[in-house]
CSV table of C-alpha atoms in Angstrom, one decimal:
chain,number,residue,atom,x,y,z
A,1,MET,CA,0.0,0.0,0.0
A,2,SER,CA,1.4,3.4,-0.9
A,3,VAL,CA,1.6,6.3,1.4
A,4,ILE,CA,-1.2,8.1,-0.4
A,5,GLU,CA,-3.4,5.0,-0.2
A,6,ALA,CA,-2.7,4.6,3.5
A,7,VAL,CA,-3.5,8.3,4.3
A,8,ARG,CA,-6.7,8.1,2.2
A,9,ALA,CA,-7.8,4.9,4.0
A,10,THR,CA,-7.1,6.6,7.4
A,11,TRP,CA,-9.1,9.6,6.6
A,12,LEU,CA,-11.9,7.4,5.3
A,13,ALA,CA,-12.0,5.5,8.6
A,14,VAL,CA,-12.0,8.8,10.6
A,15,GLY,CA,-14.8,10.2,8.4
A,16,VAL,CA,-16.9,7.1,8.8
A,17,HIS,CA,-16.4,7.1,12.6
A,18,ALA,CA,-17.3,10.8,12.7
A,19,LEU,CA,-20.5,10.4,10.6
A,20,LEU,CA,-21.7,7.5,12.6
A,21,GLY,CA,-20.9,9.5,15.8
A,22,LEU,CA,-22.9,12.5,14.5
A,23,ALA,CA,-25.8,10.3,13.8
A,24,PHE,CA,-25.6,8.6,17.2
A,25,ALA,CA,-25.1,11.9,19.0
A,26,GLY,CA,-28.4,13.3,17.5
A,27,ALA,CA,-30.4,10.5,19.2
A,28,PHE,CA,-28.3,10.2,22.3
A,29,LEU,CA,-28.4,13.9,23.2
A,30,SER,CA,-32.1,13.9,22.7
A,31,ALA,CA,-33.2,10.8,24.5
A,32,GLY,CA,-30.3,8.8,25.9
A,33,LEU,CA,-28.5,11.4,27.9
A,34,PRO,CA,-30.8,11.5,31.0
A,35,ARG,CA,-30.8,7.7,31.2
A,36,VAL,CA,-27.0,7.5,31.2
A,37,ASP,CA,-26.5,10.3,33.7
A,38,PRO,CA,-29.5,11.6,35.8
A,39,ALA,CA,-27.5,14.8,36.5
A,40,ALA,CA,-27.9,15.6,32.8
A,41,ARG,CA,-31.7,15.7,33.2
A,42,GLY,CA,-32.9,19.2,32.4
A,43,ALA,CA,-29.4,20.2,31.2
A,44,GLY,CA,-29.6,23.0,28.7
A,45,PHE,CA,-28.6,23.3,25.0
A,46,GLY,CA,-25.2,24.8,25.8
A,47,PHE,CA,-24.2,21.8,27.8
A,48,ARG,CA,-25.4,19.3,25.2
A,49,LEU,CA,-23.5,21.3,22.5
A,50,LEU,CA,-20.4,21.3,24.7
A,51,ILE,CA,-20.3,17.5,25.1
A,52,LEU,CA,-21.2,16.9,21.4
A,53,PRO,CA,-17.6,16.5,20.2
A,54,GLY,CA,-16.8,14.0,22.9
A,55,VAL,CA,-20.0,12.0,22.1
A,56,VAL,CA,-19.0,11.9,18.4
A,57,ALA,CA,-15.5,10.8,19.3
A,58,LEU,CA,-16.5,8.3,22.0
A,59,TRP,CA,-19.8,7.2,20.6
A,60,PRO,CA,-19.1,3.4,20.9
A,61,LEU,CA,-18.7,3.9,24.7
A,62,MET,CA,-21.8,6.0,25.1
A,63,ALA,CA,-23.8,3.6,22.9
A,64,TRP,CA,-22.7,0.8,25.3
A,65,ARG,CA,-23.6,2.8,28.4
A,66,TRP,CA,-27.0,3.7,26.9
A,67,TRP,CA,-27.8,0.1,26.0
A,68,ARG,CA,-26.8,-1.0,29.5
A,69,SER,CA,-29.1,1.6,31.1
A,70,ILE,CA,-31.9,0.3,29.0
A,71,GLN,CA,-31.2,-3.3,29.8
A,72,ARG,CA,-30.9,-2.7,33.6
A,73,ARG,CA,-33.5,0.0,33.6
A,74,GLU,CA,-31.3,2.2,35.7
A,75,PRO,CA,-28.4,4.5,34.9
A,76,PRO,CA,-25.0,2.8,34.8
A,77,GLN,CA,-23.0,3.4,37.9
A,78,PRO,CA,-20.0,5.7,37.5
A,79,SER,CA,-17.0,3.7,36.5
A,80,ALA,CA,-15.2,2.5,39.6
A,81,PRO,CA,-11.9,4.1,39.9
A,82,ASP,CA,-8.9,1.8,39.4
A,83,GLY,CA,-6.1,1.6,42.0
A,84,TRP,CA,-3.6,3.5,39.9
A,85,ALA,CA,-5.7,6.7,39.9
A,86,ARG,CA,-5.0,7.2,43.5
A,87,ALA,CA,-3.2,10.4,44.3
A,88,GLU,CA,0.0,8.5,45.3
A,89,ASP,CA,0.0,6.5,42.1
A,90,LEU,CA,-0.6,9.6,40.0
A,91,ARG,CA,2.5,11.3,41.5
A,92,ARG,CA,4.5,8.2,40.7
A,93,TRP,CA,3.3,8.2,37.1
A,94,HIS,CA,4.1,11.9,36.8
A,95,ARG,CA,7.7,11.1,37.9
A,96,THR,CA,8.0,8.3,35.4
A,97,VAL,CA,6.6,10.4,32.5
A,98,TRP,CA,8.8,13.4,33.2
A,99,THR,CA,11.9,11.2,33.6
A,100,LEU,CA,11.1,9.8,30.1
A,101,LEU,CA,10.6,13.3,28.7
A,102,ALA,CA,13.8,14.5,30.3
A,103,VAL,CA,15.7,11.8,28.5
A,104,THR,CA,14.0,11.9,25.1
A,105,GLY,CA,13.5,15.6,24.8
A,106,PRO,CA,17.2,16.6,24.5
A,107,VAL,CA,17.7,13.6,22.2
A,108,VAL,CA,14.9,14.7,19.8
A,109,LEU,CA,16.2,18.3,19.8
A,110,ALA,CA,19.8,17.2,19.2
A,111,ILE,CA,18.9,14.9,16.3
A,112,SER,CA,16.7,17.5,14.7
A,113,LEU,CA,19.5,20.0,14.8
A,114,ALA,CA,21.9,17.5,13.4
A,115,TRP,CA,19.4,16.6,10.7
A,116,ARG,CA,19.4,20.2,9.3
A,117,PRO,CA,20.7,20.5,5.7
A,118,THR,CA,24.0,22.4,5.7
A,119,SER,CA,22.7,24.7,3.0
A,120,ARG,CA,19.2,25.5,1.8
A,121,VAL,CA,20.0,24.3,-1.7
A,122,THR,CA,21.2,20.7,-1.7
A,123,SER,CA,22.9,20.2,-5.0
A,124,GLY,CA,23.3,16.7,-6.5
A,125,LEU,CA,20.1,15.4,-5.0
A,126,PRO,CA,17.1,14.5,-7.0
A,127,VAL,CA,14.7,17.4,-7.8
A,128,LEU,CA,12.0,17.6,-5.1
A,129,ASN,CA,8.3,17.4,-6.0
A,130,PRO,CA,6.7,20.6,-7.1
A,131,ALA,CA,5.6,23.1,-4.5
A,132,PRO,CA,2.9,21.4,-2.4
A,133,SER,CA,0.3,23.9,-3.4
A,134,GLN,CA,0.7,22.5,-6.9
A,135,HIS,CA,1.0,18.9,-5.9
A,136,ARG,CA,-0.5,16.9,-8.7
A,137,VAL,CA,-0.9,13.2,-9.2
A,138,PRO,CA,-0.6,12.2,-12.9
A,139,ALA,CA,-3.9,11.2,-14.4
A,140,SER,CA,-4.2,7.5,-15.2
A,141,GLY,CA,-2.9,6.5,-18.6
A,142,GLN,CA,-0.2,9.2,-18.7
B,1,MET,CA,-20.8,22.4,42.6
B,2,SER,CA,-24.2,21.9,41.0
B,3,ALA,CA,-26.8,19.2,40.9
B,4,THR,CA,-27.5,19.6,37.2
B,5,TYR,CA,-24.8,19.8,34.6
B,6,ARG,CA,-24.3,23.2,33.0
B,7,ALA,CA,-22.1,24.1,30.1
B,8,VAL,CA,-19.9,26.3,32.3
B,9,ASP,CA,-20.5,27.2,36.0
B,10,TRP,CA,-19.7,30.8,35.5
B,11,ASN,CA,-18.6,32.9,38.4
B,12,ARG,CA,-16.6,36.0,38.9
B,13,GLN,CA,-13.3,34.1,39.2
B,14,LYS,CA,-13.9,32.2,35.9
B,15,ARG,CA,-14.8,35.5,34.1
B,16,VAL,CA,-11.6,37.2,35.3
B,17,TYR,CA,-9.6,34.1,34.3
B,18,ASP,CA,-10.9,34.0,30.8
B,19,VAL,CA,-10.7,37.8,30.2
B,20,THR,CA,-7.1,37.7,31.4
B,21,LEU,CA,-6.4,34.7,29.1
B,22,LEU,CA,-7.9,36.4,26.0
B,23,THR,CA,-6.1,39.6,26.8
B,24,PHE,CA,-2.7,38.0,27.0
B,25,LEU,CA,-3.4,35.9,24.0
B,26,SER,CA,-4.5,38.8,21.8
B,27,ALA,CA,-1.5,40.9,23.0
B,28,GLY,CA,0.8,38.0,22.2
B,29,LEU,CA,-0.5,37.4,18.7
B,30,ILE,CA,-0.4,41.1,17.8
B,31,SER,CA,3.1,41.5,19.3
B,32,PHE,CA,4.4,38.5,17.4
B,33,ALA,CA,2.9,39.7,14.1
B,34,GLY,CA,4.5,43.1,14.6
B,35,VAL,CA,7.9,41.7,15.3
B,36,ALA,CA,7.6,39.2,12.4
B,37,TRP,CA,6.7,41.9,9.9
B,38,TRP,CA,9.4,44.2,11.3
B,39,ARG,CA,12.1,41.5,10.8
B,40,SER,CA,10.7,40.1,7.6
B,41,PRO,CA,8.5,42.6,5.7
B,42,ASP,CA,8.1,40.1,2.9
B,43,PHE,CA,6.1,37.7,5.1
B,44,THR,CA,2.5,37.3,3.9
B,45,VAL,CA,-0.4,37.6,6.2
B,46,GLU,CA,-1.0,33.8,6.0
B,47,THR,CA,2.6,33.1,7.0
B,48,VAL,CA,2.4,35.5,10.0
B,49,LEU,CA,-0.9,33.9,11.1
B,50,ILE,CA,0.5,30.4,10.8
B,51,ARG,CA,3.6,31.2,12.8
B,52,SER,CA,1.8,33.4,15.4
B,53,THR,CA,-0.7,30.7,16.2
B,54,ALA,CA,2.0,28.1,16.4
B,55,VAL,CA,4.1,30.2,18.8
B,56,ALA,CA,1.0,31.1,20.9
B,57,ALA,CA,0.0,27.5,21.1
B,58,LEU,CA,3.5,26.4,22.1
B,59,LEU,CA,3.8,29.1,24.8
B,60,LEU,CA,0.3,28.2,26.1
B,61,LEU,CA,1.3,24.5,26.3
B,62,HIS,CA,4.3,25.5,28.4
B,63,VAL,CA,2.1,27.5,30.7
B,64,ILE,CA,-0.4,24.7,31.1
B,65,LEU,CA,2.4,22.2,31.9
B,66,ALA,CA,4.0,24.6,34.4
B,67,ILE,CA,0.8,25.3,36.4
B,68,GLY,CA,0.7,21.9,38.1
B,69,PRO,CA,4.2,21.9,39.6
B,70,LEU,CA,4.1,25.6,40.3
B,71,SER,CA,1.0,25.3,42.4
B,72,ARG,CA,2.6,22.5,44.4
B,73,LEU,CA,5.7,24.5,45.0
B,74,GLU,CA,4.0,27.9,45.6
B,75,PRO,CA,0.3,27.9,46.7
B,76,ARG,CA,-0.1,31.4,45.3
B,77,PHE,CA,-0.3,29.8,41.8
B,78,LEU,CA,-3.2,27.6,42.9
B,79,PRO,CA,-5.9,30.0,41.3
B,80,LEU,CA,-4.3,29.2,37.9
B,81,LEU,CA,-5.0,25.5,38.5
B,82,TYR,CA,-8.7,25.9,39.2
B,83,ASN,CA,-9.7,26.7,35.6
B,84,ARG,CA,-6.8,25.1,33.7
B,85,ARG,CA,-9.3,23.3,31.5
B,86,HIS,CA,-10.1,26.7,29.9
B,87,LEU,CA,-6.4,27.0,28.9
B,88,GLY,CA,-6.6,23.5,27.4
B,89,VAL,CA,-9.6,24.2,25.2
B,90,THR,CA,-8.0,27.4,24.1
B,91,LEU,CA,-4.8,25.5,23.3
B,92,PHE,CA,-6.7,23.1,21.1
B,93,VAL,CA,-8.4,26.0,19.3
B,94,LEU,CA,-5.1,27.7,18.6
B,95,ALA,CA,-3.5,24.4,17.4
B,96,LEU,CA,-6.5,23.7,15.2
B,97,THR,CA,-6.3,27.2,13.7
B,98,HIS,CA,-2.6,26.7,13.0
B,99,GLY,CA,-3.2,23.3,11.3
B,100,ALA,CA,-6.2,24.6,9.2
B,101,LEU,CA,-4.2,27.6,8.0
B,102,VAL,CA,-1.3,25.3,7.0
B,103,VAL,CA,-3.6,23.0,5.1
B,104,VAL,CA,-5.3,25.8,3.2
B,105,GLN,CA,-2.1,27.8,2.5
B,106,PHE,CA,0.1,25.1,1.3
B,107,HIS,CA,-2.1,22.3,0.1
B,108,ALA,CA,-5.2,23.8,-1.4
B,109,LEU,CA,-5.9,24.3,-5.1
B,110,GLY,CA,-4.2,21.2,-6.1
B,111,ASN,CA,-5.7,18.0,-7.6
B,112,VAL,CA,-5.1,16.1,-4.4
B,113,ASN,CA,-7.4,16.4,-1.4
B,114,PRO,CA,-5.6,18.9,0.9
B,115,LEU,CA,-6.0,16.7,3.9
B,116,VAL,CA,-4.2,13.9,2.0
B,117,SER,CA,-1.6,16.3,0.5
B,118,VAL,CA,-0.5,17.6,3.9
B,119,PHE,CA,0.8,14.1,4.7
B,120,THR,CA,1.9,13.0,1.3
B,121,ALA,CA,3.4,16.0,-0.5
B,122,TYR,CA,6.9,15.0,0.5
B,123,ALA,CA,6.3,11.2,0.5
B,124,SER,CA,8.9,10.6,-2.1
B,125,ASP,CA,11.5,12.2,0.2
B,126,TYR,CA,10.9,9.8,3.2
B,127,ARG,CA,14.2,8.1,2.8
B,128,LEU,CA,17.5,8.1,4.6
B,129,THR,CA,19.9,7.3,1.7
B,130,VAL,CA,20.3,8.4,-1.8
B,131,GLY,CA,22.3,6.1,-4.0
B,132,GLY,CA,23.6,4.3,-0.9
B,133,VAL,CA,24.8,7.5,0.6
B,134,TRP,CA,23.4,8.7,3.9
B,135,GLN,CA,21.4,11.8,2.9
B,136,PRO,CA,18.3,12.0,5.0
B,137,GLN,CA,15.5,14.0,3.5
B,138,HIS,CA,12.2,15.2,4.7
B,139,VAL,CA,11.0,13.9,8.0
B,140,PRO,CA,7.1,13.7,8.1
B,141,PHE,CA,6.9,16.1,10.9
B,142,GLU,CA,3.3,16.9,9.8
B,143,ILE,CA,2.1,13.5,11.1
B,144,PHE,CA,3.5,14.3,14.6
B,145,GLY,CA,1.7,17.6,14.6
B,146,ALA,CA,-1.6,15.9,13.6
B,147,LEU,CA,-1.2,13.2,16.2
B,148,ALA,CA,-0.7,15.9,18.9
B,149,LEU,CA,-3.7,17.8,17.6
B,150,GLY,CA,-5.8,14.6,17.9
B,151,ILE,CA,-4.7,14.2,21.5
B,152,LEU,CA,-5.5,17.8,22.3
B,153,PHE,CA,-8.9,17.4,20.7
B,154,LEU,CA,-9.8,14.4,22.8
B,155,MET,CA,-8.7,16.2,25.9
B,156,ALA,CA,-10.7,19.3,25.1
B,157,ALA,CA,-13.7,17.3,24.1
B,158,THR,CA,-13.6,15.4,27.5
B,159,SER,CA,-12.8,18.4,29.8
B,160,HIS,CA,-16.3,18.7,31.2
B,161,ASP,CA,-17.2,17.0,34.5
B,162,PHE,CA,-19.7,14.9,32.6
B,163,TRP,CA,-16.8,12.9,31.1
B,164,LEU,CA,-15.1,12.5,34.4
B,165,ARG,CA,-18.2,10.7,35.6
B,166,GLN,CA,-18.7,8.7,32.4
B,167,LEU,CA,-15.1,7.6,31.9
B,168,GLY,CA,-14.2,7.2,35.6
B,169,ALA,CA,-11.2,8.7,37.3
B,170,ALA,CA,-8.7,6.2,36.1
B,171,VAL,CA,-9.5,6.4,32.4
B,172,TRP,CA,-10.1,10.1,32.4
B,173,LYS,CA,-6.7,10.7,34.1
B,174,LEU,CA,-5.0,8.4,31.6
B,175,LEU,CA,-6.6,10.3,28.7
B,176,HIS,CA,-5.4,13.6,30.1
B,177,PHE,CA,-2.0,12.3,30.8
B,178,GLY,CA,-1.9,12.4,27.0
B,179,VAL,CA,-0.8,16.0,27.3
B,180,TYR,CA,2.7,14.8,28.0
B,181,LEU,CA,2.6,12.6,24.9
B,182,ALA,CA,1.3,15.6,22.9
B,183,TYR,CA,4.2,17.7,24.2
B,184,GLY,CA,6.7,15.1,23.1
B,185,LEU,CA,5.1,14.9,19.6
B,186,ILE,CA,5.1,18.7,19.3
B,187,LEU,CA,8.8,18.8,20.1
B,188,VAL,CA,9.4,16.4,17.2
B,189,HIS,CA,7.0,18.5,15.0
B,190,VAL,CA,8.9,21.7,15.8
B,191,GLY,CA,12.3,20.1,15.7
B,192,PHE,CA,11.9,18.5,12.3
B,193,GLY,CA,9.6,21.3,11.0
B,194,VAL,CA,10.5,24.9,11.5
B,195,LEU,CA,13.9,24.2,13.0
B,196,GLN,CA,15.0,22.7,9.7
B,197,SER,CA,14.4,25.9,7.8
B,198,GLU,CA,15.1,28.5,10.5
B,199,HIS,CA,18.7,28.4,11.3
B,200,HIS,CA,18.8,31.3,13.8
B,201,ALA,CA,20.0,30.2,17.2
B,202,VAL,CA,17.1,31.8,19.0
B,203,TYR,CA,14.7,29.1,18.0
B,204,PRO,CA,16.4,26.0,19.5
B,205,VAL,CA,17.6,28.1,22.5
B,206,VAL,CA,14.1,29.3,23.4
B,207,LEU,CA,12.7,25.8,22.8
B,208,GLY,CA,15.4,24.2,24.9
B,209,LEU,CA,15.0,26.8,27.7
B,210,GLY,CA,11.2,26.1,27.8
B,211,PHE,CA,11.9,22.3,28.0
B,212,LEU,CA,14.5,22.8,30.7
B,213,GLY,CA,12.2,25.1,32.7
B,214,LEU,CA,9.4,22.5,32.6
B,215,THR,CA,11.6,19.6,33.5
B,216,GLY,CA,13.2,21.6,36.3
B,217,LEU,CA,9.8,22.5,37.7
B,218,HIS,CA,8.5,19.0,37.6
B,219,CYS,CA,11.6,17.6,39.2
B,220,ALA,CA,11.4,20.2,42.0
B,221,ALA,CA,7.8,19.4,42.6
B,222,ALA,CA,8.4,15.6,42.5
B,223,ARG,CA,11.2,16.0,45.1
B,224,GLN,CA,8.9,17.9,47.4
B,225,GLU,CA,6.0,15.5,47.0
B,226,ARG,CA,8.3,12.5,47.5
B,227,ALA,CA,9.6,14.0,50.8
B,228,THR,CA,6.0,14.3,51.9
B,229,ASP,CA,5.1,10.8,50.8
B,230,ARG,CA,8.0,9.3,52.7
B,231,GLN,CA,6.8,10.7,56.1
B,232,ARG,CA,6.0,7.9,58.4
B,233,ASN,CA,4.2,7.7,61.7
B,234,ALA,CA,6.3,8.5,64.7
B,235,ALA,CA,7.2,5.3,66.5
B,236,GLY,CA,5.6,4.8,69.9
B,237,PRO,CA,2.8,3.0,71.6
B,238,GLY,CA,-0.7,3.8,70.7
B,239,PRO,CA,-4.1,2.0,70.5
B,240,SER,CA,-4.1,-0.8,68.0
B,241,GLY,CA,-5.7,0.0,64.7
B,242,PHE,CA,-4.7,3.6,65.0
B,243,LEU,CA,-2.0,5.7,63.4
B,244,ARG,CA,-0.4,8.8,64.7
B,245,ALA,CA,-1.2,11.8,62.5
B,246,CYS,CA,0.1,15.0,64.1
B,247,PRO,CA,0.1,17.2,67.2
B,248,ALA,CA,-3.5,18.3,68.1
B,249,ASP,CA,-2.3,21.9,68.3
B,250,ALA,CA,-1.4,21.8,64.6
B,251,VAL,CA,-5.1,21.5,63.6
B,252,ARG,CA,-6.6,25.0,63.8
B,253,GLU,CA,-10.3,25.8,64.1
B,254,GLY,CA,-12.0,26.0,60.8
B,255,ARG,CA,-8.8,25.2,58.8
B,256,GLY,CA,-7.5,22.0,57.2
B,257,THR,CA,-4.2,20.2,57.9
B,258,VAL,CA,-2.7,17.4,55.9
B,259,ALA,CA,-1.0,14.5,57.7
B,260,VAL,CA,0.6,11.5,56.3
B,261,CYS,CA,-0.3,8.2,57.9
B,262,ASP,CA,1.1,5.0,56.6
B,263,GLY,CA,1.8,6.6,53.2
B,264,ARG,CA,-1.7,8.0,52.9
B,265,ARG,CA,-2.5,11.7,53.1
B,266,ILE,CA,-5.3,12.4,55.6
B,267,ALA,CA,-7.1,15.7,55.9
B,268,LEU,CA,-7.7,16.9,59.5
B,269,PHE,CA,-10.2,19.6,60.4
B,270,ARG,CA,-11.2,21.1,63.7
B,271,HIS,CA,-14.8,22.1,63.7
B,272,GLN,CA,-16.5,23.5,66.8
B,273,GLY,CA,-13.6,22.1,68.9
B,274,VAL,CA,-13.8,18.5,67.5
B,275,ILE,CA,-11.1,17.2,65.2
B,276,HIS,CA,-12.4,15.2,62.1
B,277,ALA,CA,-10.3,13.2,59.7
B,278,THR,CA,-11.2,12.5,56.1
B,279,SER,CA,-9.4,11.4,52.9
B,280,ASN,CA,-7.4,14.2,51.5
B,281,VAL,CA,-8.6,13.4,47.9
B,282,CYS,CA,-11.7,15.3,46.8
B,283,ARG,CA,-14.3,13.2,45.1
B,284,HIS,CA,-14.5,15.7,42.2
B,285,GLN,CA,-11.0,15.9,40.6
B,286,GLY,CA,-8.7,14.7,43.4
B,287,GLY,CA,-8.0,18.1,44.8
B,288,PRO,CA,-6.2,18.4,48.2
B,289,VAL,CA,-9.2,18.7,50.6
B,290,GLY,CA,-6.9,19.2,53.6
B,291,GLU,CA,-5.7,22.5,52.1
B,292,GLY,CA,-9.2,23.9,52.3
B,293,ARG,CA,-11.3,25.4,55.1
B,294,ILE,CA,-14.6,24.9,56.9
B,295,VAL,CA,-17.2,27.1,55.3
B,296,ASP,CA,-20.8,27.2,56.6
B,297,GLY,CA,-20.1,24.0,58.5
B,298,CYS,CA,-18.8,22.1,55.5
B,299,ILE,CA,-15.3,21.1,54.5
B,300,THR,CA,-14.7,23.0,51.3
B,301,CYS,CA,-12.2,21.8,48.7
B,302,PRO,CA,-9.9,24.7,47.7
B,303,TRP,CA,-9.9,23.7,44.0
B,304,HIS,CA,-13.6,23.9,43.0
B,305,GLY,CA,-15.4,24.4,46.2
B,306,TRP,CA,-17.0,21.0,46.7
B,307,ASN,CA,-18.5,20.6,50.1
B,308,TYR,CA,-18.5,17.7,52.6
B,309,ARG,CA,-19.9,17.5,56.2
B,310,PRO,CA,-16.9,16.9,58.5
B,311,GLU,CA,-18.9,14.5,60.8
B,312,ASP,CA,-19.6,11.9,58.1
B,313,GLY,CA,-17.9,13.0,54.9
B,314,CYS,CA,-21.3,13.3,53.1
B,315,SER,CA,-22.0,16.1,50.7
B,316,PRO,CA,-25.0,18.3,51.7
B,317,PRO,CA,-28.2,17.4,49.9
B,318,PRO,CA,-29.1,17.2,47.0
B,319,PHE,CA,-25.5,16.0,46.4
B,320,THR,CA,-24.5,12.4,47.0
B,321,GLU,CA,-20.7,12.3,47.0
B,322,VAL,CA,-19.2,10.9,50.2
B,323,LEU,CA,-15.6,11.4,51.4
B,324,PRO,CA,-14.1,8.5,53.4
B,325,THR,CA,-13.7,9.5,57.0
B,326,TYR,CA,-11.6,8.1,59.8
B,327,GLU,CA,-12.1,7.7,63.5
B,328,THR,CA,-10.0,10.1,65.6
B,329,ARG,CA,-8.6,10.1,69.1
B,330,ILE,CA,-6.5,12.6,71.0
B,331,ILE,CA,-3.9,10.8,73.1
B,332,GLY,CA,-1.1,12.6,74.8
B,333,GLY,CA,-1.7,15.8,72.8
B,334,ASP,CA,-1.4,14.0,69.5
B,335,VAL,CA,-4.2,13.1,67.0
B,336,TRP,CA,-4.5,9.4,66.2
B,337,VAL,CA,-6.6,8.3,63.2
B,338,GLY,CA,-8.1,4.9,62.5
B,339,ALA,CA,-6.2,2.8,60.1
B,340,GLU,CA,-9.4,1.9,58.2
B,341,THR,CA,-12.1,4.2,56.9
B,342,ARG,CA,-15.1,4.5,59.2
B,343,HIS,CA,-17.8,4.7,56.5
B,344,ALA,CA,-18.3,2.8,53.3
B,345,PHE,CA,-18.3,5.4,50.5
B,346,THR,CA,-19.8,5.5,47.1
B,347,PRO,CA,-17.0,5.7,44.5
B,348,SER,CA,-17.7,9.0,42.8
B,349,MET,CA,-15.3,10.7,40.4
B,350,HIS,CA,-12.1,10.1,42.3
B,351,PRO,CA,-10.9,7.4,44.7
């Protein structure tokens, strides 16, 4: 699969997910929201608009929680917190993450500086593609 | 704290916060545009907009990442932490604007979809050697920027308390830890993007200083927190099933005190002469309850004002959150707390 085909396939998947999410969000924000979270009962249009992007992005999760609320005839309980979300664990994770960043950050910057071309015009190399704004793919048959 | 979700619980503090944010942002964008055109009069409007939104987003990201450790090291920075989500959403909007301008400016009007072209325009240059000779070409830095934008979108889209309840504390926190991954991706994006064409030393120096500053702040805060976590109960006899917390005199009327018992942080409050002990972790977003006060007879978390009755840890009606509480005893002038929580609690938004 070429790079172009891979990028097109990725955008297609994202687009399909977004369209399905939009369709689901219309129904969910109208009817499913109070069933999933009673605190959303009576919530205004502004709140529903604010959570719309998240519903579109996470529509499989919200569909599952809506279906579960219908099955059990009660709102799903808030997800039980896992042990690692304790404050002490979070501080440990922060230390781990920042240790990783402290190591990889300088490496990334050093490599990027070393990667720079020594001059703006790199003679002897193949001619680059035309300017991106004129990026054209040959029509089939040519 | 409200029984029904609202888009934004506006109050005076939030309005001041947002007005200040927009003022600094506008001033920054205008200043950058002025300096850019002064140094390079041939820059087009589109180029200045692309660069100014990029710089503003990068600066804002550094501010966001600095707020956490700063508020740990110096409590006067705590007000910046209360509405940090507003900064996060603004960051996403800036980054999206930057990306959209790039796509339109450099990839529109061709015969390839601009959203495809932005990732494939230099596809033929994704190689490390030419004729067997090491001659690395274009690094697809655009992909790293797009991935970072995706992470920022997910964070902005789930910043409301509704998502904290739906996802649960662990998943929500994991998702928002993604800001660190986004920061790393943006370092790659900038390093293999603009740093390849801009050879002036100011760019890597400023980027490096920002990185060093953030790393230093986080290291300093981590050291301080580790020192606190390592506190252990003072040795000495006491009732079984109880842990020594602190001297009773250290708990002032109406104020919170944080003690460490067996590695756990416990919030102690003196209310009407009686000392109460609760978990230090607010059920909302894990704020340090023990750094709060008693207001109208309720423990009040300093981050977002969530309330809990000191006697049983329950939120006043109609709210249902419950903070774990511990039995307390005063022995020899010291406060001792029960090793186990006194009441079963309903897991709310945070353990």
